[in-house]
Amino acid sequence: MDLIFLTGFHTSITLICIVGLAVVVSGFLLKKIKQPTLIAYILLGVLIGQYGFDLIGDETNIRYVGELGIILLFFFIGMEIDLYSFVGNWRLALFGTLGQFLLSIGAVWGIGLLFGWDTTRILVLGFVIALSSSAVIFKLLEDKDLLDKKIGQNVSSILLAQDIAIAPILILISIFSGENTSTESILLKIIGGILIISTIIYIYVRKEITWLPFRKSIMKDHELQVFLALFFCFAGAVVAGMFGISEALGAFVGGLIMHAGKATRWIHDAIHSFRILFVAVFFISIGAQINITFLLDNLLPLGLVLVAVFGLNHAINTLILKMYNNSWREAIFGGAMLAQIGELSFLICITALNLEILTDYAYDFTISLISLTIGISPFWILLTEKISARKKEIAA
């Protein structure tokens, strides 16, 4: 369905300008009513995607730009995160993530027995549900100024552990599907994982890195500041990609290196605008993947599964956070933050579809479910906050 008034435009530049204008206006309006701007981005993606007014054309391009936004987002997270707090929370990160996976797979297993699903499909859907959205949660933690608070650090630890787990998850799916995964491919991922962990340990032990090139000479050169920052961001992403690991995780390690170079904190201001732009495009690409026709045709089953996913993930993560010395209020809020399904689950779904583990219908259903949980997540978190605040007032 094409908009008639856009047929006179002969270049995609005009469309980009229109999209940019819509992002600014909708983002400004949502900020005024104190709602997360990512909602505007997702809705805008729905409108301009192939299931809306079909203004994008080749959606692959906007998806690639969106993935670039995630790489920049993780790079900034690496520059801002307190590595000592993350390492100090290793038990929560490790056992909390394992608990999330086991409980999610167990719940899906019960459902799968009713519908006759095989083990591989149960594992795939269990992993899909267990992963939360780093892009959504880190953005909300930043907006709420919670990254350096206890609950923010705990949630961040679980998220990063989930992101690290994506490589072994994909290997497991390939093995269980019967695909002839080469030994070289598996070894490559293992070596890449060891390299990343070793780099993090090195940064943790050294505390400060003094060997960054031109560390002092570029302090007053803004162009070189941007180039140096983007070099570490993209170099980390490229190295991780070479080992078959998430590029965003490599960019995160690049951010940790920049954070350890104490004199490089000014880089944050130099490239912050890039991150805002590309992250916005990522959420637009999420909205563009929502098939409105499929959604309307399957509204009831999608709605039921949506409620079940939020309820299950919220409950599991609340219990996990409560077990690690968080108050019930903090645990419930953290559970709400982790209740949605994350963007890395898209990668699992694509892999499962290519391996014929998921049918086309199951793939469309799961993609719609992921997109919906990401879009609804801010409202779920806001509702949880209001209920918690109301209970506190009643108790007082």
PDB file of N, CA and C in Angstrom, residues 22-31 33-48 135-136 139-140 143-144 279-288 290 371-383:
ATOM      1  N   ALA A  22       9.802  12.450  11.308  1.00  0.00           N
ATOM      2  CA  ALA A  22       8.816  11.715  12.107  1.00  0.00           C
ATOM      3  C   ALA A  22       9.424  11.218  13.418  1.00  0.00           C
ATOM      4  N   VAL A  23      10.688  10.763  13.358  1.00  0.00           N
ATOM      5  CA  VAL A  23      11.374  10.315  14.571  1.00  0.00           C
ATOM      6  C   VAL A  23      11.497  11.450  15.570  1.00  0.00           C
ATOM      7  N   VAL A  24      11.901  12.617  15.083  1.00  0.00           N
ATOM      8  CA  VAL A  24      12.100  13.774  15.975  1.00  0.00           C
ATOM      9  C   VAL A  24      10.786  14.206  16.614  1.00  0.00           C
ATOM     10  N   VAL A  25       9.743  14.348  15.783  1.00  0.00           N
ATOM     11  CA  VAL A  25       8.456  14.835  16.293  1.00  0.00           C
ATOM     12  C   VAL A  25       7.826  13.850  17.270  1.00  0.00           C
ATOM     13  N   SER A  26       7.775  12.554  16.870  1.00  0.00           N
ATOM     14  CA  SER A  26       7.162  11.553  17.735  1.00  0.00           C
ATOM     15  C   SER A  26       7.973  11.363  19.015  1.00  0.00           C
ATOM     16  N   GLY A  27       9.306  11.380  18.888  1.00  0.00           N
ATOM     17  CA  GLY A  27      10.159  11.260  20.063  1.00  0.00           C
ATOM     18  C   GLY A  27       9.962  12.413  21.019  1.00  0.00           C
ATOM     19  N   PHE A  28       9.842  13.629  20.476  1.00  0.00           N
ATOM     20  CA  PHE A  28       9.626  14.818  21.313  1.00  0.00           C
ATOM     21  C   PHE A  28       8.293  14.730  22.051  1.00  0.00           C
ATOM     22  N   LEU A  29       7.247  14.300  21.332  1.00  0.00           N
ATOM     23  CA  LEU A  29       5.924  14.200  21.956  1.00  0.00           C
ATOM     24  C   LEU A  29       5.914  13.166  23.079  1.00  0.00           C
ATOM     25  N   LEU A  30       6.558  12.005  22.854  1.00  0.00           N
ATOM     26  CA  LEU A  30       6.598  10.971  23.891  1.00  0.00           C
ATOM     27  C   LEU A  30       7.430  11.422  25.090  1.00  0.00           C
ATOM     28  N   LYS A  31       8.505  12.173  24.832  1.00  0.00           N
ATOM     29  CA  LYS A  31       9.290  12.710  25.944  1.00  0.00           C
ATOM     30  C   LYS A  31       8.442  13.654  26.793  1.00  0.00           C
ATOM     31  N   ILE A  33       5.282  13.465  27.360  1.00  0.00           N
ATOM     32  CA  ILE A  33       4.358  12.720  28.220  1.00  0.00           C
ATOM     33  C   ILE A  33       5.095  11.624  29.005  1.00  0.00           C
ATOM     34  N   LYS A  34       6.432  11.753  29.013  1.00  0.00           N
ATOM     35  CA  LYS A  34       7.309  10.888  29.829  1.00  0.00           C
ATOM     36  C   LYS A  34       7.173   9.403  29.478  1.00  0.00           C
ATOM     37  N   GLN A  35       7.150   9.122  28.178  1.00  0.00           N
ATOM     38  CA  GLN A  35       7.132   7.754  27.685  1.00  0.00           C
ATOM     39  C   GLN A  35       8.436   7.483  26.922  1.00  0.00           C
ATOM     40  N   PRO A  36       8.941   6.243  26.940  1.00  0.00           N
ATOM     41  CA  PRO A  36      10.180   5.928  26.223  1.00  0.00           C
ATOM     42  C   PRO A  36      10.047   6.182  24.724  1.00  0.00           C
ATOM     43  N   THR A  37      11.061   6.807  24.131  1.00  0.00           N
ATOM     44  CA  THR A  37      10.999   7.148  22.708  1.00  0.00           C
ATOM     45  C   THR A  37      11.034   5.915  21.809  1.00  0.00           C
ATOM     46  N   LEU A  38      11.497   4.789  22.345  1.00  0.00           N
ATOM     47  CA  LEU A  38      11.574   3.597  21.494  1.00  0.00           C
ATOM     48  C   LEU A  38      10.193   3.147  21.017  1.00  0.00           C
ATOM     49  N   ILE A  39       9.150   3.503  21.766  1.00  0.00           N
ATOM     50  CA  ILE A  39       7.784   3.182  21.327  1.00  0.00           C
ATOM     51  C   ILE A  39       7.474   3.889  20.012  1.00  0.00           C
ATOM     52  N   ALA A  40       7.887   5.155  19.935  1.00  0.00           N
ATOM     53  CA  ALA A  40       7.668   5.920  18.701  1.00  0.00           C
ATOM     54  C   ALA A  40       8.419   5.300  17.537  1.00  0.00           C
ATOM     55  N   TYR A  41       9.630   4.841  17.795  1.00  0.00           N
ATOM     56  CA  TYR A  41      10.431   4.237  16.735  1.00  0.00           C
ATOM     57  C   TYR A  41       9.773   2.963  16.201  1.00  0.00           C
ATOM     58  N   ILE A  42       9.269   2.121  17.105  1.00  0.00           N
ATOM     59  CA  ILE A  42       8.642   0.862  16.684  1.00  0.00           C
ATOM     60  C   ILE A  42       7.372   1.129  15.885  1.00  0.00           C
ATOM     61  N   LEU A  43       6.536   2.046  16.374  1.00  0.00           N
ATOM     62  CA  LEU A  43       5.302   2.389  15.663  1.00  0.00           C
ATOM     63  C   LEU A  43       5.599   2.976  14.290  1.00  0.00           C
ATOM     64  N   LEU A  44       6.642   3.792  14.226  1.00  0.00           N
ATOM     65  CA  LEU A  44       7.040   4.364  12.943  1.00  0.00           C
ATOM     66  C   LEU A  44       7.483   3.270  11.982  1.00  0.00           C
ATOM     67  N   GLY A  45       8.205   2.273  12.508  1.00  0.00           N
ATOM     68  CA  GLY A  45       8.616   1.145  11.682  1.00  0.00           C
ATOM     69  C   GLY A  45       7.426   0.378  11.132  1.00  0.00           C
ATOM     70  N   VAL A  46       6.386   0.201  11.966  1.00  0.00           N
ATOM     71  CA  VAL A  46       5.166  -0.482  11.523  1.00  0.00           C
ATOM     72  C   VAL A  46       4.531   0.286  10.360  1.00  0.00           C
ATOM     73  N   LEU A  47       4.496   1.613  10.480  1.00  0.00           N
ATOM     74  CA  LEU A  47       3.842   2.434   9.464  1.00  0.00           C
ATOM     75  C   LEU A  47       4.580   2.406   8.125  1.00  0.00           C
ATOM     76  N   ILE A  48       5.908   2.459   8.164  1.00  0.00           N
ATOM     77  CA  ILE A  48       6.655   2.574   6.908  1.00  0.00           C
ATOM     78  C   ILE A  48       7.122   1.223   6.366  1.00  0.00           C
ATOM     79  N   ALA A 135      19.035  -4.125  24.075  1.00  0.00           N
ATOM     80  CA  ALA A 135      18.798  -2.807  23.485  1.00  0.00           C
ATOM     81  C   ALA A 135      17.726  -2.037  24.252  1.00  0.00           C
ATOM     82  N   VAL A 136      16.617  -2.717  24.575  1.00  0.00           N
ATOM     83  CA  VAL A 136      15.519  -2.063  25.297  1.00  0.00           C
ATOM     84  C   VAL A 136      15.925  -1.731  26.724  1.00  0.00           C
ATOM     85  N   LYS A 139      18.725   0.872  27.300  1.00  0.00           N
ATOM     86  CA  LYS A 139      18.187   2.202  26.985  1.00  0.00           C
ATOM     87  C   LYS A 139      17.332   2.709  28.142  1.00  0.00           C
ATOM     88  N   LEU A 140      16.484   1.850  28.705  1.00  0.00           N
ATOM     89  CA  LEU A 140      15.624   2.253  29.808  1.00  0.00           C
ATOM     90  C   LEU A 140      16.429   2.499  31.086  1.00  0.00           C
ATOM     91  N   ASP A 143      17.955   5.857  30.625  1.00  0.00           N
ATOM     92  CA  ASP A 143      16.954   6.923  30.762  1.00  0.00           C
ATOM     93  C   ASP A 143      16.554   7.146  32.216  1.00  0.00           C
ATOM     94  N   LYS A 144      16.498   6.051  32.995  1.00  0.00           N
ATOM     95  CA  LYS A 144      16.095   6.143  34.394  1.00  0.00           C
ATOM     96  C   LYS A 144      17.280   6.347  35.338  1.00  0.00           C
ATOM     97  N   VAL A 279      20.526   3.609  16.941  1.00  0.00           N
ATOM     98  CA  VAL A 279      19.634   2.826  17.808  1.00  0.00           C
ATOM     99  C   VAL A 279      18.181   3.092  17.426  1.00  0.00           C
ATOM    100  N   ALA A 280      17.879   4.336  17.081  1.00  0.00           N
ATOM    101  CA  ALA A 280      16.528   4.665  16.623  1.00  0.00           C
ATOM    102  C   ALA A 280      16.185   3.855  15.372  1.00  0.00           C
ATOM    103  N   VAL A 281      17.138   3.751  14.449  1.00  0.00           N
ATOM    104  CA  VAL A 281      16.911   2.981  13.228  1.00  0.00           C
ATOM    105  C   VAL A 281      16.692   1.508  13.545  1.00  0.00           C
ATOM    106  N   PHE A 282      17.416   0.985  14.564  1.00  0.00           N
ATOM    107  CA  PHE A 282      17.230  -0.417  14.944  1.00  0.00           C
ATOM    108  C   PHE A 282      15.783  -0.683  15.358  1.00  0.00           C
ATOM    109  N   PHE A 283      15.228   0.171  16.203  1.00  0.00           N
ATOM    110  CA  PHE A 283      13.859  -0.040  16.659  1.00  0.00           C
ATOM    111  C   PHE A 283      12.850   0.173  15.528  1.00  0.00           C
ATOM    112  N   ILE A 284      13.177   1.062  14.596  1.00  0.00           N
ATOM    113  CA  ILE A 284      12.327   1.211  13.419  1.00  0.00           C
ATOM    114  C   ILE A 284      12.320  -0.086  12.621  1.00  0.00           C
ATOM    115  N   SER A 285      13.498  -0.726  12.501  1.00  0.00           N
ATOM    116  CA  SER A 285      13.581  -1.994  11.762  1.00  0.00           C
ATOM    117  C   SER A 285      12.801  -3.100  12.461  1.00  0.00           C
ATOM    118  N   ILE A 286      12.729  -3.055  13.802  1.00  0.00           N
ATOM    119  CA  ILE A 286      11.921  -4.017  14.553  1.00  0.00           C
ATOM    120  C   ILE A 286      10.443  -3.850  14.194  1.00  0.00           C
ATOM    121  N   GLY A 287       9.994  -2.602  14.201  1.00  0.00           N
ATOM    122  CA  GLY A 287       8.599  -2.332  13.866  1.00  0.00           C
ATOM    123  C   GLY A 287       8.263  -2.721  12.443  1.00  0.00           C
ATOM    124  N   ALA A 288       9.231  -2.554  11.534  1.00  0.00           N
ATOM    125  CA  ALA A 288       8.993  -2.866  10.129  1.00  0.00           C
ATOM    126  C   ALA A 288       8.795  -4.359   9.886  1.00  0.00           C
ATOM    127  N   ILE A 290       6.964  -6.319  11.816  1.00  0.00           N
ATOM    128  CA  ILE A 290       5.673  -6.744  12.349  1.00  0.00           C
ATOM    129  C   ILE A 290       4.661  -6.841  11.208  1.00  0.00           C
ATOM    130  N   SER A 371       8.663  -9.092  18.458  1.00  0.00           N
ATOM    131  CA  SER A 371       8.461  -7.667  18.173  1.00  0.00           C
ATOM    132  C   SER A 371       7.441  -7.056  19.118  1.00  0.00           C
ATOM    133  N   LEU A 372       6.363  -7.783  19.387  1.00  0.00           N
ATOM    134  CA  LEU A 372       5.321  -7.277  20.280  1.00  0.00           C
ATOM    135  C   LEU A 372       5.839  -7.125  21.710  1.00  0.00           C
ATOM    136  N   THR A 373       6.608  -8.111  22.183  1.00  0.00           N
ATOM    137  CA  THR A 373       7.104  -8.002  23.566  1.00  0.00           C
ATOM    138  C   THR A 373       8.056  -6.817  23.715  1.00  0.00           C
ATOM    139  N   ILE A 374       8.876  -6.572  22.680  1.00  0.00           N
ATOM    140  CA  ILE A 374       9.782  -5.421  22.727  1.00  0.00           C
ATOM    141  C   ILE A 374       8.987  -4.121  22.756  1.00  0.00           C
ATOM    142  N   GLY A 375       7.928  -4.055  21.933  1.00  0.00           N
ATOM    143  CA  GLY A 375       7.117  -2.838  21.895  1.00  0.00           C
ATOM    144  C   GLY A 375       6.310  -2.608  23.158  1.00  0.00           C
ATOM    145  N   ILE A 376       5.810  -3.685  23.760  1.00  0.00           N
ATOM    146  CA  ILE A 376       4.952  -3.559  24.946  1.00  0.00           C
ATOM    147  C   ILE A 376       5.773  -3.432  26.228  1.00  0.00           C
ATOM    148  N   SER A 377       7.031  -3.847  26.185  1.00  0.00           N
ATOM    149  CA  SER A 377       7.873  -3.878  27.387  1.00  0.00           C
ATOM    150  C   SER A 377       7.874  -2.577  28.201  1.00  0.00           C
ATOM    151  N   PRO A 378       8.031  -1.397  27.570  1.00  0.00           N
ATOM    152  CA  PRO A 378       8.025  -0.165  28.366  1.00  0.00           C
ATOM    153  C   PRO A 378       6.727   0.029  29.155  1.00  0.00           C
ATOM    154  N   PHE A 379       5.589  -0.362  28.560  1.00  0.00           N
ATOM    155  CA  PHE A 379       4.317  -0.232  29.266  1.00  0.00           C
ATOM    156  C   PHE A 379       4.245  -1.217  30.437  1.00  0.00           C
ATOM    157  N   TRP A 380       4.768  -2.420  30.228  1.00  0.00           N
ATOM    158  CA  TRP A 380       4.786  -3.428  31.292  1.00  0.00           C
ATOM    159  C   TRP A 380       5.621  -2.939  32.477  1.00  0.00           C
ATOM    160  N   ILE A 381       6.775  -2.351  32.172  1.00  0.00           N
ATOM    161  CA  ILE A 381       7.664  -1.826  33.218  1.00  0.00           C
ATOM    162  C   ILE A 381       6.999  -0.658  33.934  1.00  0.00           C
ATOM    163  N   LEU A 382       6.374   0.239  33.163  1.00  0.00           N
ATOM    164  CA  LEU A 382       5.692   1.389  33.761  1.00  0.00           C
ATOM    165  C   LEU A 382       4.551   0.942  34.659  1.00  0.00           C
ATOM    166  N   LEU A 383       3.783  -0.055  34.224  1.00  0.00           N
ATOM    167  CA  LEU A 383       2.682  -0.589  35.023  1.00  0.00           C
ATOM    168  C   LEU A 383       3.212  -1.186  36.322  1.00  0.00           C
TER     169      LEU A 383
END
